[in-house]
């Protein structure tokens, strides 16, 4: 029995793939004059305020209880405080292109972690799809892979490694508990609020004497973009999609993020797009297709992705 396409899900997947592809550039611009923890605390603080206004307008603001608060606390720490925070720190020294290729490891980590805990079935098709997509990402940056060993990037790559692991574990954890609460906006309000408070405290500790006059309008606008699009819109789309597809299927969109990041480099920074990029794009799209392709054979198979 064939079902109509879930256009809302497809739109959310599109948002995740495109918007988070632009955040590499946004973070790079923000760290030009702003300190990382001030960027992240401002980003999540504004996101929390935006979601708060939405909840008040819909009259949905409520206390979620201690049990659900604990469920929101863990992804807030893993995916926002650590993953988002450390990625922002890493981009102070690591080029956005290299950040993109290393971040593309997360689908592989999620796939392996998900199969180890039995969250999803071991699938040769899934593994092949993840690897083909990752090879496409590697192909884009094959001439610059030696940069990974650059001692100047050592600290940045260390922080980025923690960010990738934290994001992957947070994704698996969220998928495990996503069925326990249906109000995505309310959950995100608590996650953003928790993360903003922790990150602001870190900002005050690490940079107590910051000179706000040194912040450029360019960096401030980039932070505002990260807040509205990178946090509110993309996180809502991400959590909506994660309720309906596997953790691997949603994280494999990181490969599309890389295409977007490279395209923006060409569009805004005059970076060249070579024939290698065209080949890499084809590999990435093929990898995403292999991972997500599924013949419809009735409800039994459809429930496998839920």
PDB file of C-alpha atoms in Angstrom:
ATOM      1  CA  UNK A   1       0.000   0.000   0.000  1.00  0.00           C
ATOM      2  CA  UNK A   2       1.529   3.302  -1.121  1.00  0.00           C
ATOM      3  CA  UNK A   3       1.208   6.393   1.031  1.00  0.00           C
ATOM      4  CA  UNK A   4       1.346  10.036   0.031  1.00  0.00           C
ATOM      5  CA  UNK A   5       4.724  11.723   0.555  1.00  0.00           C
ATOM      6  CA  UNK A   6       5.082  13.548   3.866  1.00  0.00           C
ATOM      7  CA  UNK A   7       5.798  16.996   2.462  1.00  0.00           C
ATOM      8  CA  UNK A   8       6.179  18.497   5.933  1.00  0.00           C
ATOM      9  CA  UNK A   9       8.898  15.945   6.711  1.00  0.00           C
ATOM     10  CA  UNK A  10      10.595  16.589   3.368  1.00  0.00           C
ATOM     11  CA  UNK A  11      10.530  20.329   4.026  1.00  0.00           C
ATOM     12  CA  UNK A  12      12.068  19.827   7.482  1.00  0.00           C
ATOM     13  CA  UNK A  13      14.821  17.637   6.014  1.00  0.00           C
ATOM     14  CA  UNK A  14      15.467  20.346   3.418  1.00  0.00           C
ATOM     15  CA  UNK A  15      15.742  22.989   6.161  1.00  0.00           C
ATOM     16  CA  UNK A  16      18.200  20.863   8.155  1.00  0.00           C
ATOM     17  CA  UNK A  17      20.357  20.170   5.095  1.00  0.00           C
ATOM     18  CA  UNK A  18      20.476  23.754   3.821  1.00  0.00           C
ATOM     19  CA  UNK A  19      20.366  25.928   6.948  1.00  0.00           C
ATOM     20  CA  UNK A  20      22.989  24.008   8.916  1.00  0.00           C
ATOM     21  CA  UNK A  21      25.159  24.105   5.816  1.00  0.00           C
ATOM     22  CA  UNK A  22      25.187  27.898   6.109  1.00  0.00           C
ATOM     23  CA  UNK A  23      26.078  27.950   9.802  1.00  0.00           C
ATOM     24  CA  UNK A  24      29.745  27.102   9.140  1.00  0.00           C
ATOM     25  CA  UNK A  25      30.047  30.420   7.339  1.00  0.00           C
ATOM     26  CA  UNK A  26      27.948  32.172   9.987  1.00  0.00           C
ATOM     27  CA  UNK A  27      30.141  30.948  12.835  1.00  0.00           C
ATOM     28  CA  UNK A  28      33.302  31.866  10.946  1.00  0.00           C
ATOM     29  CA  UNK A  29      32.024  35.427  10.517  1.00  0.00           C
ATOM     30  CA  UNK A  30      30.844  35.666  14.126  1.00  0.00           C
ATOM     31  CA  UNK A  31      34.216  34.646  15.622  1.00  0.00           C
ATOM     32  CA  UNK A  32      35.986  37.373  13.673  1.00  0.00           C
ATOM     33  CA  UNK A  33      35.335  39.849  16.494  1.00  0.00           C
ATOM     34  CA  UNK A  34      33.237  38.024  19.115  1.00  0.00           C
ATOM     35  CA  UNK A  35      34.338  35.509  21.752  1.00  0.00           C
ATOM     36  CA  UNK A  36      32.933  31.965  21.228  1.00  0.00           C
ATOM     37  CA  UNK A  37      30.999  31.571  24.479  1.00  0.00           C
ATOM     38  CA  UNK A  38      29.403  34.998  24.052  1.00  0.00           C
ATOM     39  CA  UNK A  39      28.350  33.969  20.555  1.00  0.00           C
ATOM     40  CA  UNK A  40      26.784  30.728  21.710  1.00  0.00           C
ATOM     41  CA  UNK A  41      25.123  32.171  24.836  1.00  0.00           C
ATOM     42  CA  UNK A  42      23.683  35.055  22.802  1.00  0.00           C
ATOM     43  CA  UNK A  43      22.583  32.656  20.085  1.00  0.00           C
ATOM     44  CA  UNK A  44      20.758  30.307  22.441  1.00  0.00           C
ATOM     45  CA  UNK A  45      19.466  33.101  24.671  1.00  0.00           C
ATOM     46  CA  UNK A  46      17.785  34.854  21.730  1.00  0.00           C
ATOM     47  CA  UNK A  47      16.492  31.487  20.489  1.00  0.00           C
ATOM     48  CA  UNK A  48      14.932  30.819  23.904  1.00  0.00           C
ATOM     49  CA  UNK A  49      13.238  34.257  23.858  1.00  0.00           C
ATOM     50  CA  UNK A  50      11.846  33.663  20.363  1.00  0.00           C
ATOM     51  CA  UNK A  51      10.425  30.278  21.331  1.00  0.00           C
ATOM     52  CA  UNK A  52       9.071  31.795  24.571  1.00  0.00           C
ATOM     53  CA  UNK A  53       7.102  34.374  22.576  1.00  0.00           C
ATOM     54  CA  UNK A  54       5.696  31.607  20.367  1.00  0.00           C
ATOM     55  CA  UNK A  55       4.681  29.539  23.400  1.00  0.00           C
ATOM     56  CA  UNK A  56       3.029  32.526  25.090  1.00  0.00           C
ATOM     57  CA  UNK A  57       1.156  33.384  21.896  1.00  0.00           C
ATOM     58  CA  UNK A  58      -0.119  29.806  21.624  1.00  0.00           C
ATOM     59  CA  UNK A  59      -0.706  29.632  25.400  1.00  0.00           C
ATOM     60  CA  UNK A  60       1.459  26.512  25.593  1.00  0.00           C
ATOM     61  CA  UNK A  61       4.074  27.661  28.104  1.00  0.00           C
ATOM     62  CA  UNK A  62       4.075  25.186  30.981  1.00  0.00           C
ATOM     63  CA  UNK A  63       6.273  23.429  33.523  1.00  0.00           C
ATOM     64  CA  UNK A  64       7.322  20.103  31.998  1.00  0.00           C
ATOM     65  CA  UNK A  65       8.078  18.346  35.279  1.00  0.00           C
ATOM     66  CA  UNK A  66      11.375  17.168  36.700  1.00  0.00           C
ATOM     67  CA  UNK A  67      11.383  13.913  34.755  1.00  0.00           C
ATOM     68  CA  UNK A  68      11.022  15.605  31.369  1.00  0.00           C
ATOM     69  CA  UNK A  69      13.421  18.356  32.442  1.00  0.00           C
ATOM     70  CA  UNK A  70      16.099  15.698  32.921  1.00  0.00           C
ATOM     71  CA  UNK A  71      15.361  14.392  29.422  1.00  0.00           C
ATOM     72  CA  UNK A  72      15.877  17.894  27.992  1.00  0.00           C
ATOM     73  CA  UNK A  73      18.952  18.618  30.110  1.00  0.00           C
ATOM     74  CA  UNK A  74      21.072  15.883  28.524  1.00  0.00           C
ATOM     75  CA  UNK A  75      20.632  16.923  24.852  1.00  0.00           C
ATOM     76  CA  UNK A  76      21.004  20.565  25.922  1.00  0.00           C
ATOM     77  CA  UNK A  77      24.441  19.748  27.336  1.00  0.00           C
ATOM     78  CA  UNK A  78      25.542  17.361  24.586  1.00  0.00           C
ATOM     79  CA  UNK A  79      24.146  18.981  21.449  1.00  0.00           C
ATOM     80  CA  UNK A  80      24.107  22.680  22.318  1.00  0.00           C
ATOM     81  CA  UNK A  81      26.607  23.435  25.093  1.00  0.00           C
ATOM     82  CA  UNK A  82      29.326  21.000  23.964  1.00  0.00           C
ATOM     83  CA  UNK A  83      28.691  20.359  20.259  1.00  0.00           C
ATOM     84  CA  UNK A  84      27.671  23.882  19.301  1.00  0.00           C
ATOM     85  CA  UNK A  85      30.018  25.553  21.764  1.00  0.00           C
ATOM     86  CA  UNK A  86      33.134  23.593  20.874  1.00  0.00           C
ATOM     87  CA  UNK A  87      32.456  23.870  17.124  1.00  0.00           C
ATOM     88  CA  UNK A  88      32.359  27.637  17.565  1.00  0.00           C
ATOM     89  CA  UNK A  89      35.658  27.556  19.471  1.00  0.00           C
ATOM     90  CA  UNK A  90      37.218  25.301  16.820  1.00  0.00           C
ATOM     91  CA  UNK A  91      36.350  27.691  13.994  1.00  0.00           C
ATOM     92  CA  UNK A  92      38.610  30.309  15.547  1.00  0.00           C
ATOM     93  CA  UNK A  93      41.559  28.342  14.184  1.00  0.00           C
ATOM     94  CA  UNK A  94      40.224  25.609  11.892  1.00  0.00           C
ATOM     95  CA  UNK A  95      39.010  26.644   8.393  1.00  0.00           C
ATOM     96  CA  UNK A  96      35.287  26.178   7.796  1.00  0.00           C
ATOM     97  CA  UNK A  97      36.004  23.682   4.985  1.00  0.00           C
ATOM     98  CA  UNK A  98      38.062  21.448   7.246  1.00  0.00           C
ATOM     99  CA  UNK A  99      35.445  21.829   9.990  1.00  0.00           C
ATOM    100  CA  UNK A 100      32.860  20.642   7.501  1.00  0.00           C
ATOM    101  CA  UNK A 101      34.743  17.493   6.494  1.00  0.00           C
ATOM    102  CA  UNK A 102      35.463  16.492  10.104  1.00  0.00           C
ATOM    103  CA  UNK A 103      31.842  17.135  11.094  1.00  0.00           C
ATOM    104  CA  UNK A 104      30.827  14.755   8.321  1.00  0.00           C
ATOM    105  CA  UNK A 105      32.121  11.939  10.536  1.00  0.00           C
ATOM    106  CA  UNK A 106      29.000  12.214  12.723  1.00  0.00           C
ATOM    107  CA  UNK A 107      26.704  10.125  10.443  1.00  0.00           C
ATOM    108  CA  UNK A 108      29.215   7.264  10.643  1.00  0.00           C
ATOM    109  CA  UNK A 109      29.445   7.598  14.444  1.00  0.00           C
ATOM    110  CA  UNK A 110      25.635   7.671  14.739  1.00  0.00           C
ATOM    111  CA  UNK A 111      25.276   4.659  12.443  1.00  0.00           C
ATOM    112  CA  UNK A 112      27.780   2.591  14.435  1.00  0.00           C
ATOM    113  CA  UNK A 113      26.395   3.740  17.801  1.00  0.00           C
ATOM    114  CA  UNK A 114      22.790   3.145  16.782  1.00  0.00           C
ATOM    115  CA  UNK A 115      23.501  -0.400  15.604  1.00  0.00           C
ATOM    116  CA  UNK A 116      25.547  -1.197  18.734  1.00  0.00           C
ATOM    117  CA  UNK A 117      22.668  -0.345  21.090  1.00  0.00           C
ATOM    118  CA  UNK A 118      20.047  -1.917  18.823  1.00  0.00           C
ATOM    119  CA  UNK A 119      18.372   1.373  17.938  1.00  0.00           C
ATOM    120  CA  UNK A 120      18.397   0.348  14.296  1.00  0.00           C
ATOM    121  CA  UNK A 121      19.068  -2.857  12.438  1.00  0.00           C
ATOM    122  CA  UNK A 122      22.504  -3.557  11.008  1.00  0.00           C
ATOM    123  CA  UNK A 123      22.128  -2.705   7.349  1.00  0.00           C
ATOM    124  CA  UNK A 124      24.677  -3.124   4.581  1.00  0.00           C
ATOM    125  CA  UNK A 125      22.697  -0.586   2.554  1.00  0.00           C
ATOM    126  CA  UNK A 126      22.897   1.955   5.380  1.00  0.00           C
ATOM    127  CA  UNK A 127      26.634   1.431   5.851  1.00  0.00           C
ATOM    128  CA  UNK A 128      27.320   1.716   2.120  1.00  0.00           C
ATOM    129  CA  UNK A 129      25.243   4.889   1.918  1.00  0.00           C
ATOM    130  CA  UNK A 130      27.090   6.499   4.813  1.00  0.00           C
ATOM    131  CA  UNK A 131      30.495   5.557   3.413  1.00  0.00           C
ATOM    132  CA  UNK A 132      29.713   6.690  -0.153  1.00  0.00           C
ATOM    133  CA  UNK A 133      28.564  10.049   1.179  1.00  0.00           C
ATOM    134  CA  UNK A 134      31.641  10.405   3.350  1.00  0.00           C
ATOM    135  CA  UNK A 135      33.902   9.553   0.415  1.00  0.00           C
ATOM    136  CA  UNK A 136      32.225  12.363  -1.481  1.00  0.00           C
ATOM    137  CA  UNK A 137      33.085  14.786   1.336  1.00  0.00           C
ATOM    138  CA  UNK A 138      36.685  13.539   1.406  1.00  0.00           C
ATOM    139  CA  UNK A 139      36.884  13.949  -2.370  1.00  0.00           C
ATOM    140  CA  UNK A 140      36.035  17.654  -2.066  1.00  0.00           C
ATOM    141  CA  UNK A 141      38.917  18.286   0.308  1.00  0.00           C
ATOM    142  CA  UNK A 142      41.372  15.596  -0.829  1.00  0.00           C
ATOM    143  CA  UNK A 143      44.043  18.182  -1.641  1.00  0.00           C
ATOM    144  CA  UNK A 144      43.766  19.684   1.825  1.00  0.00           C
ATOM    145  CA  UNK A 145      43.531  16.556   3.959  1.00  0.00           C
ATOM    146  CA  UNK A 146      47.082  17.155   5.142  1.00  0.00           C
ATOM    147  CA  UNK A 147      45.759  20.196   7.001  1.00  0.00           C
ATOM    148  CA  UNK A 148      44.382  17.823   9.626  1.00  0.00           C
ATOM    149  CA  UNK A 149      47.982  17.238  10.756  1.00  0.00           C
ATOM    150  CA  UNK A 150      48.793  20.951  10.824  1.00  0.00           C
ATOM    151  CA  UNK A 151      50.004  21.718  14.390  1.00  0.00           C
ATOM    152  CA  UNK A 152      48.243  25.097  14.196  1.00  0.00           C
ATOM    153  CA  UNK A 153      44.924  23.260  14.050  1.00  0.00           C
ATOM    154  CA  UNK A 154      45.703  20.825  16.854  1.00  0.00           C
ATOM    155  CA  UNK A 155      43.633  22.515  19.573  1.00  0.00           C
ATOM    156  CA  UNK A 156      40.768  23.316  17.225  1.00  0.00           C
ATOM    157  CA  UNK A 157      40.535  19.742  15.984  1.00  0.00           C
ATOM    158  CA  UNK A 158      40.561  18.481  19.573  1.00  0.00           C
ATOM    159  CA  UNK A 159      37.542  20.674  20.413  1.00  0.00           C
ATOM    160  CA  UNK A 160      35.863  19.685  17.154  1.00  0.00           C
ATOM    161  CA  UNK A 161      36.335  15.990  17.939  1.00  0.00           C
ATOM    162  CA  UNK A 162      34.534  16.459  21.248  1.00  0.00           C
ATOM    163  CA  UNK A 163      31.795  18.384  19.435  1.00  0.00           C
ATOM    164  CA  UNK A 164      31.286  15.585  16.883  1.00  0.00           C
ATOM    165  CA  UNK A 165      31.126  12.899  19.563  1.00  0.00           C
ATOM    166  CA  UNK A 166      28.762  14.966  21.718  1.00  0.00           C
ATOM    167  CA  UNK A 167      26.450  15.683  18.784  1.00  0.00           C
ATOM    168  CA  UNK A 168      26.365  12.020  17.766  1.00  0.00           C
ATOM    169  CA  UNK A 169      25.627  10.763  21.302  1.00  0.00           C
ATOM    170  CA  UNK A 170      23.026  13.502  21.745  1.00  0.00           C
ATOM    171  CA  UNK A 171      21.309  12.498  18.507  1.00  0.00           C
ATOM    172  CA  UNK A 172      21.143   8.839  19.533  1.00  0.00           C
ATOM    173  CA  UNK A 173      19.857   9.803  22.999  1.00  0.00           C
ATOM    174  CA  UNK A 174      17.210  12.127  21.567  1.00  0.00           C
ATOM    175  CA  UNK A 175      16.016   9.439  19.151  1.00  0.00           C
ATOM    176  CA  UNK A 176      15.661   7.015  22.082  1.00  0.00           C
ATOM    177  CA  UNK A 177      13.407   9.414  24.020  1.00  0.00           C
ATOM    178  CA  UNK A 178      11.721  11.416  21.268  1.00  0.00           C
ATOM    179  CA  UNK A 179       8.436   9.533  21.689  1.00  0.00           C
ATOM    180  CA  UNK A 180       8.074  10.667  25.312  1.00  0.00           C
ATOM    181  CA  UNK A 181       7.089  14.244  24.484  1.00  0.00           C
ATOM    182  CA  UNK A 182       5.220  15.761  21.545  1.00  0.00           C
ATOM    183  CA  UNK A 183       5.626  19.503  22.201  1.00  0.00           C
ATOM    184  CA  UNK A 184       8.857  20.234  20.334  1.00  0.00           C
ATOM    185  CA  UNK A 185       8.692  24.002  20.936  1.00  0.00           C
ATOM    186  CA  UNK A 186       8.336  23.575  24.698  1.00  0.00           C
ATOM    187  CA  UNK A 187      11.227  21.122  24.859  1.00  0.00           C
ATOM    188  CA  UNK A 188      13.425  23.423  22.782  1.00  0.00           C
ATOM    189  CA  UNK A 189      12.602  26.367  25.054  1.00  0.00           C
ATOM    190  CA  UNK A 190      13.991  24.465  28.034  1.00  0.00           C
ATOM    191  CA  UNK A 191      16.995  23.201  26.051  1.00  0.00           C
ATOM    192  CA  UNK A 192      17.898  26.657  24.752  1.00  0.00           C
ATOM    193  CA  UNK A 193      17.402  28.213  28.196  1.00  0.00           C
ATOM    194  CA  UNK A 194      19.587  25.631  29.949  1.00  0.00           C
ATOM    195  CA  UNK A 195      22.323  25.967  27.323  1.00  0.00           C
ATOM    196  CA  UNK A 196      22.217  29.785  27.295  1.00  0.00           C
ATOM    197  CA  UNK A 197      22.628  30.015  31.081  1.00  0.00           C
ATOM    198  CA  UNK A 198      25.547  27.566  31.157  1.00  0.00           C
ATOM    199  CA  UNK A 199      27.263  29.165  28.162  1.00  0.00           C
ATOM    200  CA  UNK A 200      26.840  32.682  29.577  1.00  0.00           C
ATOM    201  CA  UNK A 201      28.455  31.592  32.855  1.00  0.00           C
ATOM    202  CA  UNK A 202      31.343  30.098  30.840  1.00  0.00           C
ATOM    203  CA  UNK A 203      31.622  33.360  28.876  1.00  0.00           C
ATOM    204  CA  UNK A 204      31.914  35.388  32.095  1.00  0.00           C
ATOM    205  CA  UNK A 205      34.514  33.003  33.521  1.00  0.00           C
ATOM    206  CA  UNK A 206      36.676  32.704  30.391  1.00  0.00           C
ATOM    207  CA  UNK A 207      36.335  36.296  29.121  1.00  0.00           C
ATOM    208  CA  UNK A 208      35.446  38.448  32.156  1.00  0.00           C
ATOM    209  CA  UNK A 209      36.857  41.689  30.714  1.00  0.00           C
ATOM    210  CA  UNK A 210      35.430  41.568  27.198  1.00  0.00           C
ATOM    211  CA  UNK A 211      35.213  44.861  25.307  1.00  0.00           C
ATOM    212  CA  UNK A 212      31.828  44.854  23.583  1.00  0.00           C
ATOM    213  CA  UNK A 213      32.861  47.853  21.476  1.00  0.00           C
ATOM    214  CA  UNK A 214      35.178  45.574  19.489  1.00  0.00           C
ATOM    215  CA  UNK A 215      32.243  43.504  18.233  1.00  0.00           C
ATOM    216  CA  UNK A 216      31.547  44.339  14.596  1.00  0.00           C
ATOM    217  CA  UNK A 217      28.052  44.693  13.152  1.00  0.00           C
ATOM    218  CA  UNK A 218      28.984  41.898  10.733  1.00  0.00           C
ATOM    219  CA  UNK A 219      29.665  39.467  13.606  1.00  0.00           C
ATOM    220  CA  UNK A 220      26.551  40.543  15.525  1.00  0.00           C
ATOM    221  CA  UNK A 221      24.335  40.007  12.469  1.00  0.00           C
ATOM    222  CA  UNK A 222      25.935  36.593  11.926  1.00  0.00           C
ATOM    223  CA  UNK A 223      25.091  35.670  15.527  1.00  0.00           C
ATOM    224  CA  UNK A 224      21.513  36.860  15.007  1.00  0.00           C
ATOM    225  CA  UNK A 225      21.278  34.680  11.893  1.00  0.00           C
ATOM    226  CA  UNK A 226      22.640  31.695  13.821  1.00  0.00           C
ATOM    227  CA  UNK A 227      20.011  32.273  16.501  1.00  0.00           C
ATOM    228  CA  UNK A 228      16.952  32.590  14.277  1.00  0.00           C
ATOM    229  CA  UNK A 229      17.837  30.129  11.516  1.00  0.00           C
ATOM    230  CA  UNK A 230      20.592  27.926  12.954  1.00  0.00           C
ATOM    231  CA  UNK A 231      18.862  27.377  16.303  1.00  0.00           C
ATOM    232  CA  UNK A 232      15.099  28.055  16.242  1.00  0.00           C
ATOM    233  CA  UNK A 233      14.161  27.017  12.714  1.00  0.00           C
ATOM    234  CA  UNK A 234      16.743  24.286  12.099  1.00  0.00           C
ATOM    235  CA  UNK A 235      16.461  22.654  15.535  1.00  0.00           C
ATOM    236  CA  UNK A 236      12.669  22.525  15.275  1.00  0.00           C
ATOM    237  CA  UNK A 237      12.943  20.918  11.829  1.00  0.00           C
ATOM    238  CA  UNK A 238      15.617  18.530  13.133  1.00  0.00           C
ATOM    239  CA  UNK A 239      13.518  17.320  16.075  1.00  0.00           C
ATOM    240  CA  UNK A 240      10.406  17.013  13.919  1.00  0.00           C
ATOM    241  CA  UNK A 241      12.293  14.872  11.396  1.00  0.00           C
ATOM    242  CA  UNK A 242      14.006  12.795  14.087  1.00  0.00           C
ATOM    243  CA  UNK A 243      10.579  11.616  15.270  1.00  0.00           C
ATOM    244  CA  UNK A 244       9.907  10.176  11.825  1.00  0.00           C
ATOM    245  CA  UNK A 245      13.201   8.845  10.458  1.00  0.00           C
ATOM    246  CA  UNK A 246      16.218   7.045  11.886  1.00  0.00           C
ATOM    247  CA  UNK A 247      19.082   8.902  13.532  1.00  0.00           C
ATOM    248  CA  UNK A 248      21.400   7.868  10.687  1.00  0.00           C
ATOM    249  CA  UNK A 249      19.008   9.144   8.033  1.00  0.00           C
ATOM    250  CA  UNK A 250      18.825  12.589   9.621  1.00  0.00           C
ATOM    251  CA  UNK A 251      22.558  12.941  10.342  1.00  0.00           C
ATOM    252  CA  UNK A 252      23.560  11.838   6.851  1.00  0.00           C
ATOM    253  CA  UNK A 253      22.259  15.248   5.760  1.00  0.00           C
ATOM    254  CA  UNK A 254      25.562  16.563   7.153  1.00  0.00           C
ATOM    255  CA  UNK A 255      26.943  15.630   3.752  1.00  0.00           C
ATOM    256  CA  UNK A 256      24.564  18.095   2.108  1.00  0.00           C
ATOM    257  CA  UNK A 257      25.754  20.669   4.659  1.00  0.00           C
ATOM    258  CA  UNK A 258      29.233  20.285   3.187  1.00  0.00           C
ATOM    259  CA  UNK A 259      27.998  20.970  -0.345  1.00  0.00           C
ATOM    260  CA  UNK A 260      26.244  24.107   0.897  1.00  0.00           C
ATOM    261  CA  UNK A 261      29.358  25.244   2.778  1.00  0.00           C
ATOM    262  CA  UNK A 262      31.552  24.862  -0.309  1.00  0.00           C
ATOM    263  CA  UNK A 263      28.966  26.553  -2.537  1.00  0.00           C
ATOM    264  CA  UNK A 264      28.798  29.552  -0.196  1.00  0.00           C
ATOM    265  CA  UNK A 265      32.581  29.731  -0.257  1.00  0.00           C
ATOM    266  CA  UNK A 266      32.371  30.000  -4.055  1.00  0.00           C
ATOM    267  CA  UNK A 267      29.490  32.491  -3.952  1.00  0.00           C
ATOM    268  CA  UNK A 268      30.721  34.811  -1.203  1.00  0.00           C
ATOM    269  CA  UNK A 269      34.463  34.210  -0.878  1.00  0.00           C
ATOM    270  CA  UNK A 270      35.387  33.687  -4.540  1.00  0.00           C
ATOM    271  CA  UNK A 271      36.581  30.130  -3.925  1.00  0.00           C
ATOM    272  CA  UNK A 272      36.775  27.957  -7.034  1.00  0.00           C
ATOM    273  CA  UNK A 273      34.449  25.041  -7.721  1.00  0.00           C
ATOM    274  CA  UNK A 274      36.369  22.391  -9.648  1.00  0.00           C
ATOM    275  CA  UNK A 275      35.350  19.254 -11.500  1.00  0.00           C
ATOM    276  CA  UNK A 276      36.280  17.385  -8.303  1.00  0.00           C
ATOM    277  CA  UNK A 277      33.430  19.211  -6.567  1.00  0.00           C
ATOM    278  CA  UNK A 278      30.949  18.019  -9.210  1.00  0.00           C
ATOM    279  CA  UNK A 279      32.076  14.406  -8.750  1.00  0.00           C
ATOM    280  CA  UNK A 280      31.971  14.776  -4.968  1.00  0.00           C
ATOM    281  CA  UNK A 281      28.459  16.225  -5.123  1.00  0.00           C
ATOM    282  CA  UNK A 282      27.281  13.228  -7.142  1.00  0.00           C
ATOM    283  CA  UNK A 283      28.817  10.831  -4.574  1.00  0.00           C
ATOM    284  CA  UNK A 284      27.203  12.701  -1.678  1.00  0.00           C
ATOM    285  CA  UNK A 285      23.759  12.732  -3.290  1.00  0.00           C
ATOM    286  CA  UNK A 286      24.138   9.029  -4.119  1.00  0.00           C
ATOM    287  CA  UNK A 287      25.103   8.292  -0.515  1.00  0.00           C
ATOM    288  CA  UNK A 288      22.085  10.174   0.835  1.00  0.00           C
ATOM    289  CA  UNK A 289      19.823   8.363  -1.657  1.00  0.00           C
ATOM    290  CA  UNK A 290      21.170   4.911  -0.756  1.00  0.00           C
ATOM    291  CA  UNK A 291      20.787   5.582   2.969  1.00  0.00           C
ATOM    292  CA  UNK A 292      17.240   6.938   2.709  1.00  0.00           C
ATOM    293  CA  UNK A 293      15.802   4.924  -0.172  1.00  0.00           C
ATOM    294  CA  UNK A 294      13.115   2.563   0.947  1.00  0.00           C
ATOM    295  CA  UNK A 295      10.528   0.650  -0.996  1.00  0.00           C
ATOM    296  CA  UNK A 296       7.061   0.949   0.491  1.00  0.00           C
ATOM    297  CA  UNK A 297       5.803  -2.491   1.397  1.00  0.00           C
ATOM    298  CA  UNK A 298       3.185  -1.711   3.982  1.00  0.00           C
ATOM    299  CA  UNK A 299       2.991  -0.613   7.583  1.00  0.00           C
ATOM    300  CA  UNK A 300       5.453  -3.149   8.951  1.00  0.00           C
ATOM    301  CA  UNK A 301       8.354  -1.691   7.009  1.00  0.00           C
ATOM    302  CA  UNK A 302       7.264   1.927   7.577  1.00  0.00           C
ATOM    303  CA  UNK A 303       7.292   1.437  11.328  1.00  0.00           C
ATOM    304  CA  UNK A 304      10.967   0.432  11.134  1.00  0.00           C
ATOM    305  CA  UNK A 305      12.017   4.057  10.704  1.00  0.00           C
ATOM    306  CA  UNK A 306       9.933   5.295  13.618  1.00  0.00           C
TER     307      UNK A 306
END
